[in-house]
Amino acid sequence: MPVAWSSFYAERTAGMYSSEIRDILHLTEKPDIISLAGGLPAPELFPVEEFRRAFEWVLSHEGATALQYGPTEGYVPLKQVLAERMAKFGIQSSPDNILITSGSQQALDLLGKLFLNPGDAIVVENPSYLGALQAFNCYQARYVIVPMDENGMRTDVLDEILASQRVKFVYALPNFQNPSGRTMSLERRQHLVRIAEKYGVPIVEDDPYGELRYEGEHLPSLKSLDRSGNVIYLGTFSKILAPGFRLGWVVAPPEVFRWLVLAKQPADLHTCTASQRAFYHVAKDGFLDRHVARIRAVYHERRDTMLRAMERHFPPEVRWTKAEGGLFVWVMLPEGVDSRELLVEAVQEKVAFVPGSAFHADGSGHNTMRLNFSNSTPAQLEEAIERLGRVIRRFLGRVAVPSP
Ligand code: PMP
């Protein structure tokens, strides 16, 4: 008798699904489509030569150790470099409370494993990072959503929420949020840290884009503002060096650190030993600063190209965020428009984006979409936005938008 597989799966699989959007986006892998859908870094910026040299050094000087099992906590010299780098941004840490993870995506999964019983509530911004929602879905999280405005999470609303209910943590993306490109203002950051203190609630601060600022002043991370040890901070090399090696890190209070190590051990024992050693060599002597400056210059130009093209080609009833950094611009179409329908037409015109509803834990946001500017050249961005502008105009001309 063949196994009826679906009757064997755990209940948690109910929250694990591939969205219909993913299916449409499969179409966008064709070479003649310009995809603004992914969140990929520009591959031409990967420091291939530096990595080649670093791996060569590691394999010729410490080859056997680099190919051996290693400690779950991570390679101490790499953690030392990270601690020094974060100190420049006001984050106090030491190798003792930095856990190297297989990308910050793993950190999100470990946090779910550590904190969430089925049905536990966590606070997420609306919209929020899809990969985090997917990670927390596996642990059957219940989402309490907090709206955002141009200054990021509405901390006044959060204050009211926490006055009346217990949540396991607040998941926050203060810098150039994925997907909305918005940045949390300094006042909101201070308020959020005060609220966490007032209610004794943990904050998970996810910060993959903090160094990729193209205009304005750097704002302090929640971790650097926190005096009570309430913030768990997630960092990653994915956007400032390369995502392929899967290297990220968590800075956690010592108590939580111990548990995260116990959560990581059964997941993968440790993150790749050879990569950690190679990253140490690439990151240790100032190369990272020069490299980040180069990435910033390239992405700055791409963002500006996209924003200028949108001014020219998008109709006046469409609004968008002017991301100060990161990889994304967020577009708001008139209420009542469904960007998933727009995507079908956009793909016919050979341009793709991610419909915004995917990022909303409450299923709202049908009129929004996320556009990526890091993974296309300026010429491709011009062309893509012109195509998209054409599709939007045609679509809005045809679709009767209900009055609010
Ligand atoms: N958090 C956010 C907000 C992200 O945008 C991403 C990647 N797109 C991640 C976490 C995961 O990054 P990684 O696992 O590559 O470090």
Short mmCIF file of N, CA and C in Angstrom, two decimals, residues 56-163:
data_model
loop_
_atom_site.label_atom_id
_atom_site.label_comp_id
_atom_site.label_asym_id
_atom_site.label_seq_id
_atom_site.Cartn_x
_atom_site.Cartn_y
_atom_site.Cartn_z
N GLU A 56 42.68 29.92 -0.42
CA GLU A 56 43.98 29.31 -0.71
C GLU A 56 44.87 29.36 0.54
N TRP A 57 44.85 30.52 1.21
CA TRP A 57 45.66 30.67 2.42
C TRP A 57 45.19 29.67 3.48
N VAL A 58 43.90 29.64 3.70
CA VAL A 58 43.34 28.76 4.73
C VAL A 58 43.68 27.30 4.43
N LEU A 59 43.48 26.89 3.18
CA LEU A 59 43.71 25.47 2.86
C LEU A 59 45.19 25.12 2.89
N SER A 60 46.06 26.09 2.56
CA SER A 60 47.48 25.71 2.59
C SER A 60 48.10 25.85 3.98
N HIS A 61 47.55 26.70 4.85
CA HIS A 61 48.16 26.88 6.18
C HIS A 61 47.45 26.13 7.29
N GLU A 62 46.14 25.93 7.14
CA GLU A 62 45.41 25.26 8.23
C GLU A 62 44.34 24.34 7.65
N GLY A 63 44.73 23.69 6.55
CA GLY A 63 43.78 22.88 5.78
C GLY A 63 43.05 21.84 6.60
N ALA A 64 43.79 21.08 7.41
CA ALA A 64 43.14 19.99 8.15
C ALA A 64 42.13 20.55 9.14
N THR A 65 42.48 21.62 9.84
CA THR A 65 41.54 22.21 10.82
C THR A 65 40.33 22.78 10.09
N ALA A 66 40.58 23.40 8.94
CA ALA A 66 39.48 24.04 8.20
C ALA A 66 38.49 23.02 7.67
N LEU A 67 38.95 21.79 7.50
CA LEU A 67 38.04 20.76 6.97
C LEU A 67 37.45 19.88 8.08
N GLN A 68 37.83 20.16 9.33
CA GLN A 68 37.36 19.38 10.47
C GLN A 68 36.06 19.98 11.04
N TYR A 69 35.36 19.21 11.86
CA TYR A 69 34.26 19.78 12.65
C TYR A 69 34.81 20.92 13.51
N GLY A 70 33.92 21.85 13.85
CA GLY A 70 34.36 22.97 14.69
C GLY A 70 33.35 23.23 15.79
N PRO A 71 33.63 24.22 16.64
CA PRO A 71 32.69 24.51 17.74
C PRO A 71 31.38 25.12 17.22
N THR A 72 30.29 24.80 17.89
CA THR A 72 28.98 25.34 17.50
C THR A 72 28.97 26.86 17.56
N GLU A 73 29.67 27.43 18.55
CA GLU A 73 29.62 28.88 18.78
C GLU A 73 30.23 29.67 17.63
N GLY A 74 31.16 29.07 16.88
CA GLY A 74 31.79 29.78 15.77
C GLY A 74 33.27 30.02 16.02
N TYR A 75 33.95 30.50 14.98
CA TYR A 75 35.40 30.69 14.97
C TYR A 75 35.73 31.99 15.71
N VAL A 76 36.47 31.87 16.80
CA VAL A 76 36.66 33.01 17.70
C VAL A 76 37.31 34.23 17.00
N PRO A 77 38.39 34.07 16.22
CA PRO A 77 38.96 35.26 15.57
C PRO A 77 37.95 36.00 14.68
N LEU A 78 37.08 35.27 14.00
CA LEU A 78 36.06 35.94 13.19
C LEU A 78 35.11 36.72 14.10
N LYS A 79 34.77 36.12 15.24
CA LYS A 79 33.85 36.80 16.16
C LYS A 79 34.51 38.05 16.76
N GLN A 80 35.84 37.96 16.93
CA GLN A 80 36.59 39.12 17.42
C GLN A 80 36.50 40.27 16.40
N VAL A 81 36.68 39.94 15.12
CA VAL A 81 36.57 40.96 14.06
C VAL A 81 35.16 41.57 14.07
N LEU A 82 34.17 40.72 14.23
CA LEU A 82 32.78 41.22 14.25
C LEU A 82 32.54 42.13 15.44
N ALA A 83 33.06 41.72 16.60
CA ALA A 83 32.87 42.54 17.81
C ALA A 83 33.49 43.93 17.60
N GLU A 84 34.70 43.97 17.00
CA GLU A 84 35.35 45.26 16.75
C GLU A 84 34.56 46.09 15.75
N ARG A 85 34.05 45.42 14.73
CA ARG A 85 33.29 46.15 13.71
C ARG A 85 32.00 46.72 14.30
N MET A 86 31.29 45.90 15.08
CA MET A 86 30.03 46.37 15.66
C MET A 86 30.28 47.48 16.68
N ALA A 87 31.44 47.44 17.36
CA ALA A 87 31.76 48.48 18.34
C ALA A 87 31.81 49.85 17.66
N LYS A 88 32.23 49.87 16.39
CA LYS A 88 32.26 51.14 15.65
C LYS A 88 30.86 51.72 15.49
N PHE A 89 29.87 50.86 15.57
CA PHE A 89 28.48 51.31 15.45
C PHE A 89 27.79 51.33 16.82
N GLY A 90 28.59 51.30 17.87
CA GLY A 90 28.03 51.45 19.21
C GLY A 90 27.47 50.18 19.82
N ILE A 91 27.68 49.04 19.18
CA ILE A 91 27.16 47.78 19.73
C ILE A 91 28.26 47.09 20.53
N GLN A 92 28.01 46.93 21.81
CA GLN A 92 28.99 46.26 22.69
C GLN A 92 28.74 44.76 22.64
N SER A 93 29.78 44.02 22.28
CA SER A 93 29.65 42.56 22.26
C SER A 93 31.03 41.97 22.45
N SER A 94 31.09 40.65 22.62
CA SER A 94 32.38 39.98 22.69
C SER A 94 32.19 38.61 22.07
N PRO A 95 33.30 37.95 21.71
CA PRO A 95 33.14 36.61 21.11
C PRO A 95 32.28 35.70 21.97
N ASP A 96 32.21 35.98 23.28
CA ASP A 96 31.42 35.11 24.17
C ASP A 96 29.91 35.21 23.96
N ASN A 97 29.46 36.31 23.36
CA ASN A 97 28.00 36.37 23.15
C ASN A 97 27.63 36.61 21.68
N ILE A 98 28.58 36.24 20.80
CA ILE A 98 28.26 36.23 19.36
C ILE A 98 28.20 34.77 18.90
N LEU A 99 27.09 34.41 18.30
CA LEU A 99 26.95 33.06 17.73
C LEU A 99 26.99 33.18 16.21
N ILE A 100 27.91 32.46 15.58
CA ILE A 100 27.94 32.45 14.11
C ILE A 100 26.85 31.50 13.62
N THR A 101 26.04 32.00 12.69
CA THR A 101 24.92 31.18 12.18
C THR A 101 25.07 30.98 10.67
N SER A 102 24.32 30.03 10.16
CA SER A 102 24.34 29.78 8.71
C SER A 102 23.35 30.76 8.07
N GLY A 103 23.82 31.99 7.92
CA GLY A 103 22.96 33.09 7.47
C GLY A 103 22.10 33.58 8.62
N SER A 104 21.60 34.82 8.51
CA SER A 104 20.71 35.27 9.59
C SER A 104 19.37 34.55 9.48
N GLN A 105 19.12 33.93 8.32
CA GLN A 105 17.90 33.13 8.19
C GLN A 105 17.89 32.01 9.24
N GLN A 106 19.05 31.41 9.47
CA GLN A 106 19.09 30.37 10.49
C GLN A 106 18.81 30.96 11.87
N ALA A 107 19.32 32.17 12.09
CA ALA A 107 19.07 32.79 13.40
C ALA A 107 17.57 32.95 13.63
N LEU A 108 16.84 33.33 12.58
CA LEU A 108 15.39 33.49 12.73
C LEU A 108 14.74 32.15 13.09
N ASP A 109 15.19 31.11 12.43
CA ASP A 109 14.66 29.78 12.73
C ASP A 109 14.98 29.36 14.17
N LEU A 110 16.22 29.62 14.59
CA LEU A 110 16.62 29.24 15.96
C LEU A 110 15.80 30.01 16.99
N LEU A 111 15.53 31.28 16.69
CA LEU A 111 14.74 32.08 17.64
C LEU A 111 13.32 31.52 17.74
N GLY A 112 12.78 31.10 16.60
CA GLY A 112 11.46 30.46 16.62
C GLY A 112 11.49 29.21 17.47
N LYS A 113 12.52 28.40 17.26
CA LYS A 113 12.66 27.14 18.00
C LYS A 113 12.79 27.39 19.51
N LEU A 114 13.50 28.46 19.84
CA LEU A 114 13.78 28.75 21.24
C LEU A 114 12.59 29.36 21.98
N PHE A 115 11.83 30.22 21.28
CA PHE A 115 10.83 31.01 22.00
C PHE A 115 9.38 30.58 21.79
N LEU A 116 9.09 29.90 20.66
CA LEU A 116 7.68 29.79 20.28
C LEU A 116 7.05 28.43 20.54
N ASN A 117 6.00 28.44 21.35
CA ASN A 117 5.08 27.31 21.41
C ASN A 117 3.99 27.57 20.38
N PRO A 118 3.31 26.51 19.90
CA PRO A 118 2.23 26.75 18.93
C PRO A 118 1.23 27.77 19.47
N GLY A 119 0.91 28.76 18.63
CA GLY A 119 -0.08 29.76 19.03
C GLY A 119 0.49 30.94 19.79
N ASP A 120 1.77 30.93 20.10
CA ASP A 120 2.36 32.07 20.81
C ASP A 120 2.34 33.32 19.93
N ALA A 121 2.12 34.45 20.59
CA ALA A 121 2.04 35.70 19.84
C ALA A 121 3.41 36.36 19.71
N ILE A 122 3.69 36.88 18.53
CA ILE A 122 4.85 37.76 18.36
C ILE A 122 4.40 38.99 17.59
N VAL A 123 5.10 40.09 17.84
CA VAL A 123 4.75 41.33 17.14
C VAL A 123 5.60 41.44 15.89
N VAL A 124 4.94 41.70 14.75
CA VAL A 124 5.68 41.97 13.51
C VAL A 124 5.15 43.27 12.90
N GLU A 125 6.07 43.95 12.21
CA GLU A 125 5.65 45.13 11.47
C GLU A 125 4.79 44.67 10.29
N ASN A 126 3.94 45.56 9.83
CA ASN A 126 3.10 45.24 8.69
C ASN A 126 3.37 46.25 7.59
N PRO A 127 4.09 45.87 6.54
CA PRO A 127 4.58 44.55 6.17
C PRO A 127 5.87 44.19 6.91
N SER A 128 6.29 42.92 6.72
CA SER A 128 7.54 42.47 7.34
C SER A 128 8.28 41.51 6.39
N TYR A 129 9.46 41.07 6.82
CA TYR A 129 10.30 40.22 5.97
C TYR A 129 9.65 38.83 5.81
N LEU A 130 9.43 38.47 4.57
CA LEU A 130 8.73 37.22 4.26
C LEU A 130 9.44 35.99 4.83
N GLY A 131 10.78 35.99 4.74
CA GLY A 131 11.54 34.84 5.23
C GLY A 131 11.40 34.65 6.73
N ALA A 132 11.20 35.75 7.45
CA ALA A 132 10.99 35.64 8.90
C ALA A 132 9.61 35.07 9.18
N LEU A 133 8.62 35.54 8.43
CA LEU A 133 7.27 35.01 8.63
C LEU A 133 7.27 33.51 8.34
N GLN A 134 8.00 33.12 7.28
CA GLN A 134 8.06 31.68 6.96
C GLN A 134 8.73 30.89 8.08
N ALA A 135 9.81 31.48 8.63
CA ALA A 135 10.52 30.79 9.72
C ALA A 135 9.60 30.64 10.93
N PHE A 136 8.91 31.72 11.29
CA PHE A 136 8.06 31.69 12.49
C PHE A 136 6.80 30.85 12.25
N ASN A 137 6.34 30.81 10.98
CA ASN A 137 5.19 29.94 10.65
C ASN A 137 5.46 28.49 11.04
N CYS A 138 6.72 28.06 10.84
CA CYS A 138 7.06 26.66 11.15
C CYS A 138 6.85 26.35 12.62
N TYR A 139 6.86 27.37 13.44
CA TYR A 139 6.64 27.17 14.89
C TYR A 139 5.23 27.60 15.29
N GLN A 140 4.39 27.78 14.28
CA GLN A 140 2.97 28.08 14.50
C GLN A 140 2.75 29.36 15.31
N ALA A 141 3.52 30.38 14.93
CA ALA A 141 3.38 31.68 15.58
C ALA A 141 2.03 32.29 15.28
N ARG A 142 1.58 33.14 16.19
CA ARG A 142 0.39 33.96 15.95
C ARG A 142 0.90 35.39 15.85
N TYR A 143 0.50 36.09 14.80
CA TYR A 143 1.07 37.42 14.57
C TYR A 143 0.18 38.52 15.11
N VAL A 144 0.82 39.41 15.86
CA VAL A 144 0.15 40.64 16.27
C VAL A 144 0.83 41.71 15.44
N ILE A 145 0.05 42.36 14.57
CA ILE A 145 0.71 43.26 13.63
C ILE A 145 0.66 44.71 14.10
N VAL A 146 1.75 45.41 13.81
CA VAL A 146 1.82 46.83 14.13
C VAL A 146 1.96 47.58 12.81
N PRO A 147 1.11 48.57 12.58
CA PRO A 147 1.23 49.31 11.32
C PRO A 147 2.51 50.13 11.28
N MET A 148 2.88 50.55 10.06
CA MET A 148 4.05 51.40 9.88
C MET A 148 3.62 52.70 9.21
N ASP A 149 4.40 53.73 9.39
CA ASP A 149 4.26 54.91 8.55
C ASP A 149 5.65 55.26 8.02
N GLU A 150 5.82 56.47 7.53
CA GLU A 150 7.12 56.79 6.92
C GLU A 150 8.26 56.82 7.94
N ASN A 151 7.93 56.82 9.23
CA ASN A 151 8.97 56.76 10.27
C ASN A 151 9.13 55.36 10.85
N GLY A 152 8.61 54.37 10.16
CA GLY A 152 8.77 52.98 10.60
C GLY A 152 7.63 52.53 11.50
N MET A 153 7.93 51.53 12.33
CA MET A 153 6.91 50.94 13.18
C MET A 153 6.21 51.99 14.04
N ARG A 154 4.86 51.91 14.13
CA ARG A 154 4.09 52.85 14.96
C ARG A 154 4.23 52.39 16.42
N THR A 155 5.21 52.94 17.11
CA THR A 155 5.48 52.48 18.46
C THR A 155 4.38 52.88 19.45
N ASP A 156 3.60 53.93 19.09
CA ASP A 156 2.47 54.27 19.97
C ASP A 156 1.45 53.13 19.97
N VAL A 157 1.24 52.53 18.79
CA VAL A 157 0.30 51.40 18.70
C VAL A 157 0.89 50.20 19.46
N LEU A 158 2.19 50.00 19.31
CA LEU A 158 2.84 48.88 20.01
C LEU A 158 2.64 49.01 21.52
N ASP A 159 2.79 50.22 22.01
CA ASP A 159 2.63 50.48 23.44
C ASP A 159 1.25 50.01 23.91
N GLU A 160 0.24 50.38 23.13
CA GLU A 160 -1.14 49.96 23.49
C GLU A 160 -1.29 48.44 23.45
N ILE A 161 -0.69 47.83 22.45
CA ILE A 161 -0.80 46.36 22.32
C ILE A 161 -0.19 45.68 23.54
N LEU A 162 1.02 46.13 23.89
CA LEU A 162 1.73 45.43 24.96
C LEU A 162 1.10 45.69 26.33
N ALA A 163 0.32 46.77 26.42
CA ALA A 163 -0.37 47.04 27.69
C ALA A 163 -1.43 45.97 27.95
#
